[in-house]
Amino acid sequence: MNARVLDPCCGSRMMWFDKQNQLALFGDIRDEKHTLCDGRVLKVEPDLLMDFRSMPFDDGAFKLVVFDPPHLKRAGVDSWMRAKYGMLTSDWKQDLQDGFRECFRVLEDYGTLIFKWNETQVPVRDVLELAGQRPLFGHKSGRREKTHWITFMKEGDGHA
């Protein structure tokens, strides 16, 4: 594996400048295409079908992990929001806790985790409690500043 960066919930790779970046491995639990109401096609085409709660990688395999999990608890069955962002399960707290654990596990010591969260339906403070580690710093973005970009560094010596 040549990838140094993991995006385990890549969706349609919306945040990526280079959607085919060779340094990155793009994973997702979905592989699907949707035609949006304006005629655009939304493609979720990961390099690897995977579940962020249980990743098929060795410990310490990546230098950088970008974790942008689904953030919606409610959305219409055929809505573009569901197609674009995916959905949380009813056990979303455990899912996200497992996701953070796995992200830190596959990071090398002192590796970086970039976490993206939109708090329209779930406040970011409720999600950060699940991370198991304090973030270094973060930034709010978007028209209503509901999207948070948060940076963690995995501690060394096997601590997560």
Short mmCIF file of N, CA, C and O in Angstrom, two decimals, residues 112-115 134-139 149-152:
data_model
loop_
_atom_site.label_atom_id
_atom_site.label_comp_id
_atom_site.label_asym_id
_atom_site.label_seq_id
_atom_site.Cartn_x
_atom_site.Cartn_y
_atom_site.Cartn_z
N THR A 112 -1.59 12.67 12.46
CA THR A 112 -2.62 13.71 12.55
C THR A 112 -3.98 13.17 12.11
O THR A 112 -4.08 12.50 11.08
N LEU A 113 -4.99 13.51 12.90
CA LEU A 113 -6.37 13.21 12.57
C LEU A 113 -7.09 14.53 12.37
O LEU A 113 -7.12 15.38 13.27
N ILE A 114 -7.63 14.72 11.17
CA ILE A 114 -8.47 15.88 10.87
C ILE A 114 -9.91 15.38 10.94
O ILE A 114 -10.28 14.46 10.21
N PHE A 115 -10.70 15.98 11.80
CA PHE A 115 -12.09 15.59 11.99
C PHE A 115 -12.99 16.72 11.52
O PHE A 115 -12.79 17.87 11.90
N ARG A 134 -8.31 14.85 23.61
CA ARG A 134 -8.62 16.27 23.40
C ARG A 134 -8.01 16.75 22.08
O ARG A 134 -6.88 16.40 21.77
N PRO A 135 -8.75 17.57 21.35
CA PRO A 135 -8.20 18.11 20.11
C PRO A 135 -7.13 19.17 20.38
O PRO A 135 -7.09 19.76 21.47
N LEU A 136 -6.29 19.39 19.39
CA LEU A 136 -5.28 20.44 19.49
C LEU A 136 -5.88 21.81 19.19
O LEU A 136 -5.67 22.77 19.91
N PHE A 137 -6.61 21.89 18.07
CA PHE A 137 -7.21 23.16 17.65
C PHE A 137 -8.27 22.88 16.61
O PHE A 137 -8.38 21.76 16.11
N GLY A 138 -9.05 23.91 16.30
CA GLY A 138 -10.11 23.74 15.31
C GLY A 138 -10.56 25.07 14.74
O GLY A 138 -10.08 26.13 15.14
N HIS A 139 -11.49 24.97 13.82
CA HIS A 139 -11.98 26.15 13.11
C HIS A 139 -13.42 25.90 12.67
O HIS A 139 -13.76 24.80 12.24
N TRP A 149 -13.87 22.05 11.74
CA TRP A 149 -12.67 21.33 11.33
C TRP A 149 -11.80 21.25 12.58
O TRP A 149 -11.41 22.28 13.13
N ILE A 150 -11.51 20.05 13.03
CA ILE A 150 -10.84 19.86 14.31
C ILE A 150 -9.62 18.95 14.11
O ILE A 150 -9.72 17.93 13.44
N THR A 151 -8.51 19.34 14.70
CA THR A 151 -7.25 18.62 14.52
C THR A 151 -6.81 17.95 15.83
O THR A 151 -6.78 18.58 16.88
N PHE A 152 -6.50 16.67 15.70
CA PHE A 152 -5.95 15.87 16.79
C PHE A 152 -4.56 15.38 16.38
O PHE A 152 -4.29 15.23 15.19
#
